[in-house]
XYZ file of C-alpha atoms in Angstrom:
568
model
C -58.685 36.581 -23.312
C -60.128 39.449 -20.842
C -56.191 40.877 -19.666
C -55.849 43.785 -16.669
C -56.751 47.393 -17.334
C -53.270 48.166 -17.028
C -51.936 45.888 -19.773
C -54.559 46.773 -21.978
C -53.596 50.130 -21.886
C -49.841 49.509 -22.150
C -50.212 46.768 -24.566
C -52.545 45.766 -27.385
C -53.173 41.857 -28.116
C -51.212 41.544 -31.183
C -47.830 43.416 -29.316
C -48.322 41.062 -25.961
C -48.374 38.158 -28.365
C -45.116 39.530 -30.356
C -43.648 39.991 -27.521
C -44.456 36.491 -26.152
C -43.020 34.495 -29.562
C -39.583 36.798 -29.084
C -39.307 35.549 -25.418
C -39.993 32.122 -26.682
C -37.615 32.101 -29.479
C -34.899 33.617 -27.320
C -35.498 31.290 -24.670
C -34.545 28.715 -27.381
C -31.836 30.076 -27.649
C -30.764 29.879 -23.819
C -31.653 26.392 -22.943
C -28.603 25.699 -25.431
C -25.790 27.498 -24.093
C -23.964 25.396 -21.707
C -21.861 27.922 -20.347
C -23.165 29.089 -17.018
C -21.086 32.530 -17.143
C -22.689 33.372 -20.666
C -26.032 32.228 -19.805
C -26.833 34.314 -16.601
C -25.456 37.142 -18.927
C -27.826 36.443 -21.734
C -31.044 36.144 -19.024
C -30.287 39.219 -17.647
C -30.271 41.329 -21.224
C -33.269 38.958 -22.721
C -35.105 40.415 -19.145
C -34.225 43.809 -19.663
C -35.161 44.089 -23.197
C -38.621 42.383 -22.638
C -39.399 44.549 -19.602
C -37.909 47.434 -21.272
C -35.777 48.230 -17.838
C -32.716 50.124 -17.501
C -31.077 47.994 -15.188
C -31.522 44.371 -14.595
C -29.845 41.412 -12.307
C -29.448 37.570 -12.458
C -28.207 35.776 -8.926
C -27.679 32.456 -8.368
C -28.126 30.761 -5.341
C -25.610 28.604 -3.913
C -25.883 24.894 -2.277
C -25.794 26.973 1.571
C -28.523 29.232 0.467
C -26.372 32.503 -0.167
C -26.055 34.271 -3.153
C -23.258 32.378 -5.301
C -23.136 34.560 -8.521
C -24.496 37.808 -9.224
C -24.497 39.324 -12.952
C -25.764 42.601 -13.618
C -26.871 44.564 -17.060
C -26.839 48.287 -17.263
C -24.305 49.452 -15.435
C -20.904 49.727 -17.062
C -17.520 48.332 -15.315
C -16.674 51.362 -14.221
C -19.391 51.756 -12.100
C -19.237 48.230 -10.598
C -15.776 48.456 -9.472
C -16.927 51.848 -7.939
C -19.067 49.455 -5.463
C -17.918 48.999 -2.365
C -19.344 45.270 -2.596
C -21.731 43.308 -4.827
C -24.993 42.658 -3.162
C -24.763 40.546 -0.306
C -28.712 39.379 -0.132
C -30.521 42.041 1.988
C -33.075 44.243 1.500
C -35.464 43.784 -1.331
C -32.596 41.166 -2.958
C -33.053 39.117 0.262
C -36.752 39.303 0.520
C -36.931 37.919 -2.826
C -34.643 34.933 -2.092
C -36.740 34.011 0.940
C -39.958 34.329 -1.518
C -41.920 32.203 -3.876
C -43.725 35.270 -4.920
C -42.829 37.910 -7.468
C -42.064 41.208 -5.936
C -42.997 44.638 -8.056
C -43.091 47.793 -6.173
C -42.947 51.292 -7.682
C -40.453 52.942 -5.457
C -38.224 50.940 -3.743
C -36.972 53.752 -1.321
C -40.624 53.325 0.043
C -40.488 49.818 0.466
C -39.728 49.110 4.329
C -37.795 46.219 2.939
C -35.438 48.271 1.110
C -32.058 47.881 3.068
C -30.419 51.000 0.878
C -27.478 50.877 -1.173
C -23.774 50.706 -0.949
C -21.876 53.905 -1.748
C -21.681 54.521 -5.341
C -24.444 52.753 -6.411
C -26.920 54.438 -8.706
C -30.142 55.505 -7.669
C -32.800 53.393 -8.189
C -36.413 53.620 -8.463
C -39.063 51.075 -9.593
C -38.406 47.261 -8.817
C -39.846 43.834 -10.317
C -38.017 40.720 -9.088
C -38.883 37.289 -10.050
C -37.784 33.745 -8.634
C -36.071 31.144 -10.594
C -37.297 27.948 -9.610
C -36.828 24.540 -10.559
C -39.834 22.385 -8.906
C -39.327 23.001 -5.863
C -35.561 24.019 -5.819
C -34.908 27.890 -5.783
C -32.092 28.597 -8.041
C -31.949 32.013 -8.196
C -33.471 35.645 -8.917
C -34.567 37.925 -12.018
C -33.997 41.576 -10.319
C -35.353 44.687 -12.462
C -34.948 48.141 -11.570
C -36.007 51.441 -13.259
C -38.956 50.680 -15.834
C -37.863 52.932 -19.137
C -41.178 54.230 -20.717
C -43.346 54.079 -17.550
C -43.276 54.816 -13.571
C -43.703 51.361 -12.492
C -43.353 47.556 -14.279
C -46.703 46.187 -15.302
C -48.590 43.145 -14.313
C -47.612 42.366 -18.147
C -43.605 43.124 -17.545
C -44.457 40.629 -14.465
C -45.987 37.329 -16.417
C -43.304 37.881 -19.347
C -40.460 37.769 -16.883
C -42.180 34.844 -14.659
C -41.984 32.907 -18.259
C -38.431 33.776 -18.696
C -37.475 32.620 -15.409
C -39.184 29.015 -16.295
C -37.086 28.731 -19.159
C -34.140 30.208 -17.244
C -34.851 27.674 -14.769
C -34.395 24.720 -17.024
C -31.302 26.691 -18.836
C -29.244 26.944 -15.626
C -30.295 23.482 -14.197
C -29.233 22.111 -17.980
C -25.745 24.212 -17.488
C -25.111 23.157 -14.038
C -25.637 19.649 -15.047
C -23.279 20.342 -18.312
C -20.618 21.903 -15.945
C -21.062 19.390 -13.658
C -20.404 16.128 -16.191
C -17.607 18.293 -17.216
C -15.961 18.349 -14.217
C -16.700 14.708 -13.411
C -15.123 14.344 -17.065
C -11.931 15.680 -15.525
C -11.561 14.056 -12.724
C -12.219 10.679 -14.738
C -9.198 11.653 -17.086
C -6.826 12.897 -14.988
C -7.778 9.273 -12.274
C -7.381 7.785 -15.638
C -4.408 9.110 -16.256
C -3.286 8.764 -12.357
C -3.858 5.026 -12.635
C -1.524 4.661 -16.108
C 1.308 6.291 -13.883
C 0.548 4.060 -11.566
C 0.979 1.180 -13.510
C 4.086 1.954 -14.913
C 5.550 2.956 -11.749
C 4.346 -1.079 -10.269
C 6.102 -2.305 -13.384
C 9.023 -0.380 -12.178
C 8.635 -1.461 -8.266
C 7.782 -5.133 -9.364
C 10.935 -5.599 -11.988
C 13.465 -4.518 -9.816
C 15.302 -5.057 -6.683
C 17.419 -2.570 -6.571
C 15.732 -0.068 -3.961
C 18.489 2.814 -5.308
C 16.575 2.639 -8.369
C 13.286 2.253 -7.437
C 13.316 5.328 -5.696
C 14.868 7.185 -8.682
C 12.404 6.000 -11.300
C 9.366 6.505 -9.349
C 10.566 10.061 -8.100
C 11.094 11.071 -11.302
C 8.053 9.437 -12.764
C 6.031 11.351 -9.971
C 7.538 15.152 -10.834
C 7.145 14.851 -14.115
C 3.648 14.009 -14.113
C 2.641 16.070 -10.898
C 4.887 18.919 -12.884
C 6.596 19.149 -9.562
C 10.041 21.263 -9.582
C 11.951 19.081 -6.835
C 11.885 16.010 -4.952
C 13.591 14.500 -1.897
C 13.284 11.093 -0.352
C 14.529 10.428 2.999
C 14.737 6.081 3.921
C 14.826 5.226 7.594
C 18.168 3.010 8.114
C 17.528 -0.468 9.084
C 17.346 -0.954 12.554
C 17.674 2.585 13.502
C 15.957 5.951 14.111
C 18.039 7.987 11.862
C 16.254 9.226 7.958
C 18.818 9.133 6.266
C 18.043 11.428 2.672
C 18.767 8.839 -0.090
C 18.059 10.683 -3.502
C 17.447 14.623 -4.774
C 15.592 15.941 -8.067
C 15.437 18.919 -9.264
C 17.679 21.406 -10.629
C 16.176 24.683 -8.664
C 18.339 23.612 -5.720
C 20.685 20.885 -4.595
C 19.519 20.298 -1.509
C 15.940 21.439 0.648
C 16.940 20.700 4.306
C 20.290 21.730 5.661
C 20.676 18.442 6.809
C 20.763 15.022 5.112
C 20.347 12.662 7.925
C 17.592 13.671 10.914
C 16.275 11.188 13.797
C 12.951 10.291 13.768
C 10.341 12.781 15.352
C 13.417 15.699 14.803
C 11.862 18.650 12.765
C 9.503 18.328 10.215
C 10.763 15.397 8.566
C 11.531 13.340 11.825
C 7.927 14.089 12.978
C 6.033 13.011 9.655
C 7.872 9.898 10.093
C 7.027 9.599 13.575
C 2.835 10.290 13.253
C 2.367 9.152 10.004
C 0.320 12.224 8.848
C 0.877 14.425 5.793
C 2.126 17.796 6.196
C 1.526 20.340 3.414
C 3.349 24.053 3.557
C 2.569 27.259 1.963
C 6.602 29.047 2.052
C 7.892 30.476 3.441
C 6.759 28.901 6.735
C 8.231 29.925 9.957
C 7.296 26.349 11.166
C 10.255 25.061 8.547
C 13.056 25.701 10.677
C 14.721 23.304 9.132
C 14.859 23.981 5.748
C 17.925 25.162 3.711
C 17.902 29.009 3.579
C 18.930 28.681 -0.335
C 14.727 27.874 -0.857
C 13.576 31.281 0.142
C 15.844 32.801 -3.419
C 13.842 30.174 -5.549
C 10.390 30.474 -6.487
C 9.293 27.341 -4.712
C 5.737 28.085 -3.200
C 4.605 24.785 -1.571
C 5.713 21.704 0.421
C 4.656 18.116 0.425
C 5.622 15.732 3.341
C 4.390 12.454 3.055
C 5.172 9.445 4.740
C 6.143 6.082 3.075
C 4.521 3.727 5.429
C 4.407 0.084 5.130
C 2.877 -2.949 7.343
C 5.278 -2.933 9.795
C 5.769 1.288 10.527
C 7.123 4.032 8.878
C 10.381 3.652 6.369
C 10.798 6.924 5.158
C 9.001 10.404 4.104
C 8.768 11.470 0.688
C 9.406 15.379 0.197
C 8.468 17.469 -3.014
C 8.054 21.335 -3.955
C 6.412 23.287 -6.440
C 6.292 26.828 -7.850
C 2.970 26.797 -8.985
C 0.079 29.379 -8.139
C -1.644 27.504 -6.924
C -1.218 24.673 -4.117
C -1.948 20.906 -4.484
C -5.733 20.102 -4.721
C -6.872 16.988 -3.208
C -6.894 14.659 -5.820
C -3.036 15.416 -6.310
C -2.488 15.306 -2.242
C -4.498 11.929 -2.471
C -2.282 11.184 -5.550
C 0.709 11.420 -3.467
C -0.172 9.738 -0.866
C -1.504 6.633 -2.614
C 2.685 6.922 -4.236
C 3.924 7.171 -0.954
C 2.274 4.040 0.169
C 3.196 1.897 -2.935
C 6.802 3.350 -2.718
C 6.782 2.424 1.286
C 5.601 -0.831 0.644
C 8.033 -1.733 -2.434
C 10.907 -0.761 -0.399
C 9.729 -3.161 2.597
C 8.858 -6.188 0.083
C 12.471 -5.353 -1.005
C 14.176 -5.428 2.569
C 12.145 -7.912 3.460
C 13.274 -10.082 0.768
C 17.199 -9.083 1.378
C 16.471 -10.577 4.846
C 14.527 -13.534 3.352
C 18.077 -14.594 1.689
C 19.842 -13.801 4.581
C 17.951 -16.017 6.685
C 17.853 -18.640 3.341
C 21.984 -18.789 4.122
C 21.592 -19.116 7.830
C 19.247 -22.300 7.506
C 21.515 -23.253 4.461
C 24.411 -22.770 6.801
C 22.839 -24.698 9.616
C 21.661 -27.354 7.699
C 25.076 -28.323 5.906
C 26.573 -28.156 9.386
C 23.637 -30.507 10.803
C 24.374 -32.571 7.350
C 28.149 -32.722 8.344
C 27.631 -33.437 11.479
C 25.044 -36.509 10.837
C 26.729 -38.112 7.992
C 30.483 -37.102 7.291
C 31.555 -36.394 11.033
C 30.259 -39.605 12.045
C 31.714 -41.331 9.692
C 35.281 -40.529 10.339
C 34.500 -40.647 14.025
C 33.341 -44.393 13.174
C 36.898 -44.718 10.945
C 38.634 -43.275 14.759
C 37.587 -45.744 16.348
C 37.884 -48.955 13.665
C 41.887 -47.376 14.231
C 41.704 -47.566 18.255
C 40.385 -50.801 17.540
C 43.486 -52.365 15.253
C 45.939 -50.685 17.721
C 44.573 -52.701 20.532
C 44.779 -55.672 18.301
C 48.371 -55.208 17.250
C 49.925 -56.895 19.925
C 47.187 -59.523 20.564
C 46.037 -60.437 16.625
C 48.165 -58.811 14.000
C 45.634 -60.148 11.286
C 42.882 -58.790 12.908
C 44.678 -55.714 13.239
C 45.276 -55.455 9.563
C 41.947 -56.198 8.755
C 41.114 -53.167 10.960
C 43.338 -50.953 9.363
C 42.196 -52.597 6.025
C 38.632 -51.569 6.790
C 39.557 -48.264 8.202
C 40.906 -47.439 4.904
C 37.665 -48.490 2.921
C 35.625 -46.015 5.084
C 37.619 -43.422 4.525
C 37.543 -43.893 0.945
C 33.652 -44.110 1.340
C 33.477 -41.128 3.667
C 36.377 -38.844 0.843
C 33.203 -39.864 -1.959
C 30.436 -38.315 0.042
C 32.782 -35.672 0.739
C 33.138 -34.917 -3.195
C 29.430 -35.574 -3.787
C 28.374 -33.166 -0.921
C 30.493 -30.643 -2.602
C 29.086 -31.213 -5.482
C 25.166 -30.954 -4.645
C 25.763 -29.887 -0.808
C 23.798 -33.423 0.281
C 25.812 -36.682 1.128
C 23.701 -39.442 -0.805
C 23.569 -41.459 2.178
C 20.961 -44.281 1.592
C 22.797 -44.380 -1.766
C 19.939 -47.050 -3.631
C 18.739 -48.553 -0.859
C 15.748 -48.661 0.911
C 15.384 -47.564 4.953
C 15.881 -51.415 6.163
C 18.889 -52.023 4.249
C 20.284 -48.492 5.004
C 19.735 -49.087 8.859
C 21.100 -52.730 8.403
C 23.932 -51.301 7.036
C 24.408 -48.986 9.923
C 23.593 -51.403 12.106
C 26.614 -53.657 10.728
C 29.275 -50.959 10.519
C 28.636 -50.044 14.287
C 28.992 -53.508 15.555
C 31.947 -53.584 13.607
C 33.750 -50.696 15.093
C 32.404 -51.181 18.485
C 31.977 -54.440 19.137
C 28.609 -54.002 20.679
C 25.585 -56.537 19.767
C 22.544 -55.014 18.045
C 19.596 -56.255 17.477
C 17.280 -55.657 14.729
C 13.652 -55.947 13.851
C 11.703 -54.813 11.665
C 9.429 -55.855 8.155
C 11.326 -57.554 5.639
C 9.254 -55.622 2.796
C 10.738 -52.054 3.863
C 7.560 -49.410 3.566
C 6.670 -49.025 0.162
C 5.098 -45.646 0.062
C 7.637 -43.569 2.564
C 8.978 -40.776 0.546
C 12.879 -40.524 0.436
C 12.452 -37.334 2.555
C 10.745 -39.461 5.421
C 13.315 -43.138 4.686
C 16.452 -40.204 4.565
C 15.280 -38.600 8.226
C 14.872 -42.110 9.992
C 18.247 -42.861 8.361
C 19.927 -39.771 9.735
C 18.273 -40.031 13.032
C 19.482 -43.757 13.379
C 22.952 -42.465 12.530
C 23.120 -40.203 15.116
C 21.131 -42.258 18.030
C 23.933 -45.288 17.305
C 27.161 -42.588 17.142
C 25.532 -41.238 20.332
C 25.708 -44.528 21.796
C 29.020 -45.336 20.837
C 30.568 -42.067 22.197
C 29.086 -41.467 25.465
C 26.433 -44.998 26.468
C 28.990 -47.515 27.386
C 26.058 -49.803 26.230
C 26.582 -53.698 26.653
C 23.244 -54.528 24.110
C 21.308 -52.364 21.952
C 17.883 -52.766 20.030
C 16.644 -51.297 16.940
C 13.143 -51.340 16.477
C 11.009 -50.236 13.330
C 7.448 -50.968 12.461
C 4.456 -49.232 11.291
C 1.082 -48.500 11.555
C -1.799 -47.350 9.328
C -0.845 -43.639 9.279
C 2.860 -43.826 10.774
C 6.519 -45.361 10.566
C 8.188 -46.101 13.887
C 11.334 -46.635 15.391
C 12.820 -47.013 18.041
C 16.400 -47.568 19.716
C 17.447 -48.762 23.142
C 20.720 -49.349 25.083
C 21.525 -50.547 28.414
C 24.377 -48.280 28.537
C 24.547 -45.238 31.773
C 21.899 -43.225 30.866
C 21.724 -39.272 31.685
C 18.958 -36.311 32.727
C 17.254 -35.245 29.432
C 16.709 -31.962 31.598
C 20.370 -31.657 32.089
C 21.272 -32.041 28.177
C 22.648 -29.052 26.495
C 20.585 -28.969 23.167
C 22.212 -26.769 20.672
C 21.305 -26.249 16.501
C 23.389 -28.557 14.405
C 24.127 -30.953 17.366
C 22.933 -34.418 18.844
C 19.230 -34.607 20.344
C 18.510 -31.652 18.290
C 19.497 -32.690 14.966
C 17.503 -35.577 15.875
C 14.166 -33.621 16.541
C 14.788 -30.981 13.605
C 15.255 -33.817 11.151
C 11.743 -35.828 12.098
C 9.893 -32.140 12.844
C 11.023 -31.473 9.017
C 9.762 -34.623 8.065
C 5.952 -33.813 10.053
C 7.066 -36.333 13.235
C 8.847 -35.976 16.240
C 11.059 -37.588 18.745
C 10.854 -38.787 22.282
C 13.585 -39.612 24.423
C 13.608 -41.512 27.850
C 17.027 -42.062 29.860
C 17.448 -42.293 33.756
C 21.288 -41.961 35.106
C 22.249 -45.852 35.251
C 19.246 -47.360 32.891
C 20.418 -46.894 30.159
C 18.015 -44.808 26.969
C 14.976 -45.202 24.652
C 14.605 -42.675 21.546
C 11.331 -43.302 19.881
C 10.544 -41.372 16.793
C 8.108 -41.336 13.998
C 7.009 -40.124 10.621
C 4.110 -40.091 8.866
C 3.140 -42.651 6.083
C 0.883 -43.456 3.239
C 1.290 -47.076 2.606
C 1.309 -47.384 -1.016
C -1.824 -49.753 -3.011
C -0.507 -52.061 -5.412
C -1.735 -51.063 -9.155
């Protein structure tokens, strides 16, 4: 192989080719240390010992372009710290970063590239620097400075170092890569390990409703993962727009705001609930006017607002503090925030569900009052006027009186055992075993009884097999109350019961010749007359129509769906 005059005179054949196995069996060596740090350390010595330099460089380049790390040979720590800066990537060092070339010059002072030195640096005199590249990716420099046994680096100094950047190139990608799955190893684990806590803290959210201890578990859960030192949450009263601070943690201090209670969008608390945004601190913060003056004699360093949001708006901000050195990195602010969420939202499911039972014993309420009302009421109403009746007869037909009084007494019995069975299940078994023609037949026959007042009924003979005993029991009830309505207020001479069907519906209808009224004029309030009526049918998936003129008396018509049953 025909080699330069001025390798050939440095360098026989058989030292170029020693020379070129050590650089191969050290580069071995580097493309298996996985430590970045170590491995810019071990180029820059493997460099200086193969181009026999005094001083020698490594620098990395960074993903803006800049110089990232720089890691020097030669000079002792002493004189580094003496340095008022590392290199910064001017001069020759910059030339060489914008370059695909090698650059070896003999005096670098000479060199209108040459940008100097910053003060106590050594002097410097010869130069060979080298990229490290990667394809077509520039990762960083081989600098060499001051050649030992000669004036200047040789063309030979020049290929040996260009071959110990290729291996350095695949060494540093390897290491980045290594550091790299490292990190992503990390952040796995520690999601891993966020998502464990996160379980256990939905086991405690979903087991419990008991919003007192909800908070306390999950706090605690949260500092003693997050190795946080205290922890505040502040709940926004229901129906209000004071926080109101619910639970403390911590032992460093007893409380961190000097007040317990703040309105929403007061201080820093107030406004976190107000926006919705995180606020982190570094303390002390002259912002924090707010906060108890005990903090500043602990070692607490930073602040965490967050706000516990949930679908319908803020409920509270979740407050913690640390003395650690350093402050929350994202994946912990993320942390907390994803906490503060499921926190905000367990304590809403939890309200909401107080306020689902609430509203449970409001319809309950309403309903046994509607129930009363329909069945019980109207039956002693029907036993009033069964009395009225015999005292009108006493003077005129004492037996009919007494048979009057007779079957006042049997009603009452009747009404006293739906009394004891509502009690017992809170539902008067009103159609007792009968189906809806023989319980309005039997309606039908006590109000003619205790009014005196012809009825007329049609309807099928059969009943309507297929009609649940939801749909038979509201026709029943709304019957009831159409006939007591009549009774009380119609002054009705006839009335007609009417109930059919049709292929998808059961129909009835009642009409009396009685005085009639203004629908438009009717009070209709919960629990009472027309609107027990329509709630009972609207329960059952029908509805109710009612048509009355002042002096023509009234027509309810009302319907239910139906499924007529097929025969086996």
């Amino acid at each position: 192989m025909a080699m330069p005059n001025d390798v050939m005179s440095t360098l026989t054949k058989e030292q170029l080719e020693e020379r070129l196995v050590a650089l191969h069996r050290a580069s071995l060596d580097l493309v298996r240390d996985i430590s970045l740090e170590s491995l810019l350390k071990r180029i820059a010595t493997l460099a200086c010992e193969q181009a026999n330099a005094r001083y020698a460089a490594v620098g990395v380049v960074g993903v803006n372009g800049e110089l990232e790390q720089f890691i020097t040979v030669g000079m002792s720590d002493a004189e580094v710290a003496r340095m008022a800066h590392p290199p910064v990537g001017r001069g020759l060092i910059g030339a060489l970063m914008r370059s695909k070339a090698p650059i070896r010059i003999a005096d670098i002072a000479g060199d209108p590239r040459s940008a100097g030195y910053p003060a106590h640096h050594p002097p410097m005199k010869s130069f060979l620097g080298v990229p490290i590249r990667l394809g077509n990716e520039a990762l960083g420099q081989i600098y060499l400075t001051d050649k030992i046994d000669a004036d200047e680096f040789s063309e030979a100094d020049q290929q040996i170092i260009e071959m110990l950047a290729s291996y350095a190139a695949v060494a540093i990608s390897n290491a980045r890569l290594y550091r790299e799955l490292i990190q992503r190893d990390r952040v796995l684990t520690r999601r891993n390990e966020n998502l464990a806590l996160l379980n256990t803290m939905a086991s405690t959210m979903s087991t419990s409703d008991d919003i007192d201890l909800i908070v306390r578990q999950s706090l605690g859960q949260l500092l003693s993962y997050l190795r946080l030192e205290v922890g505040e949450v502040f709940l926004r009263r229901e129906d209000s727009e004071v926080l109101q601070m619910v639970h403390h943690q911590g032992m460093l201090i007893d409380r961190l705001w000097k007040k317990d209670q703040v309105l929403i969008g007061e201080d820093i608390i107030g406004a976190t609930a107000k926006d919705n945004q995180p606020r982190l601190f570094t303390l002390p913060d002259k912002v924090l006017t707010s906060l108890n003056p005990a903090v500043q004699d602990t070692c607490l360093r930073y602040l965490a607002c967050m706000p516990l949001t949930g679908r319908r708006g803020t409920l509270g901000v979740l407050v913690v503090a640390t003395c650690h050195s350093q402050p929350l990195d994202e994946l912990e602010t993320q942390y907390l925030a994803t906490i503060s969420s499921w926190l905000g939202t367990a304590i809403e499911n939890l309200r909401l569900n107080v306020q689902g039972k609430r509203l449970a014993i409001l319809e309950e309420r309403e309903r046994i009052g509607m129930d009363l009302h329909d069945g019980i009421i109207q039956s002693i109403y029907a036993v009033g006027l069964t009395l009225e009746h015999a005292r009108l007869l006493m003077s005129e037909d004492l037996n009919g009186a007494h048979q009057r009084i007779d079957q006042a007494i049997a009603d009452l019995n009747s009404t006293i055992r739906d009394i004891r069975a509502y009690i017992l299940d809170l539902r008067p078994r009103q159609l007792h075993d009968e189906d809806l023609m023989q319980g309005i037949q039997r309606l039908v026959n006590e109000f003619k009884a205790n009014t005196l007042i012809p009825v007329i009924l049609q309807g099928p003979a059969d009943g309507f097999p297929g009609m649940t005993d939801g749909e038979a029991l509201a026709m029943f009830h709304i019957t009831q109350e159409a006939l007591a309505n009549i009774a009380k207020h119609a002054r009705a001479k006839k009335v007609e019961v009417v109930v059919w069907k049709t292929s998808d519906r059961v129909l009835l209808e009642i009409h009396d010749d009685g005085r009639g009224f203004d629908p438009t004029k009717v009070h209709v309030t919960i629990g009472h007359g027309v609107s027990n009526m329509q709630t009972r049918a609207r329960n059952a998936g029908g509805d109710v129509e009612i048509y009355s003129e002042p002096g023509q008396g009234t027509t309810i018509t009302t319907w239910v769906p139906f499924r007529e049953s097929i025969p086996g």
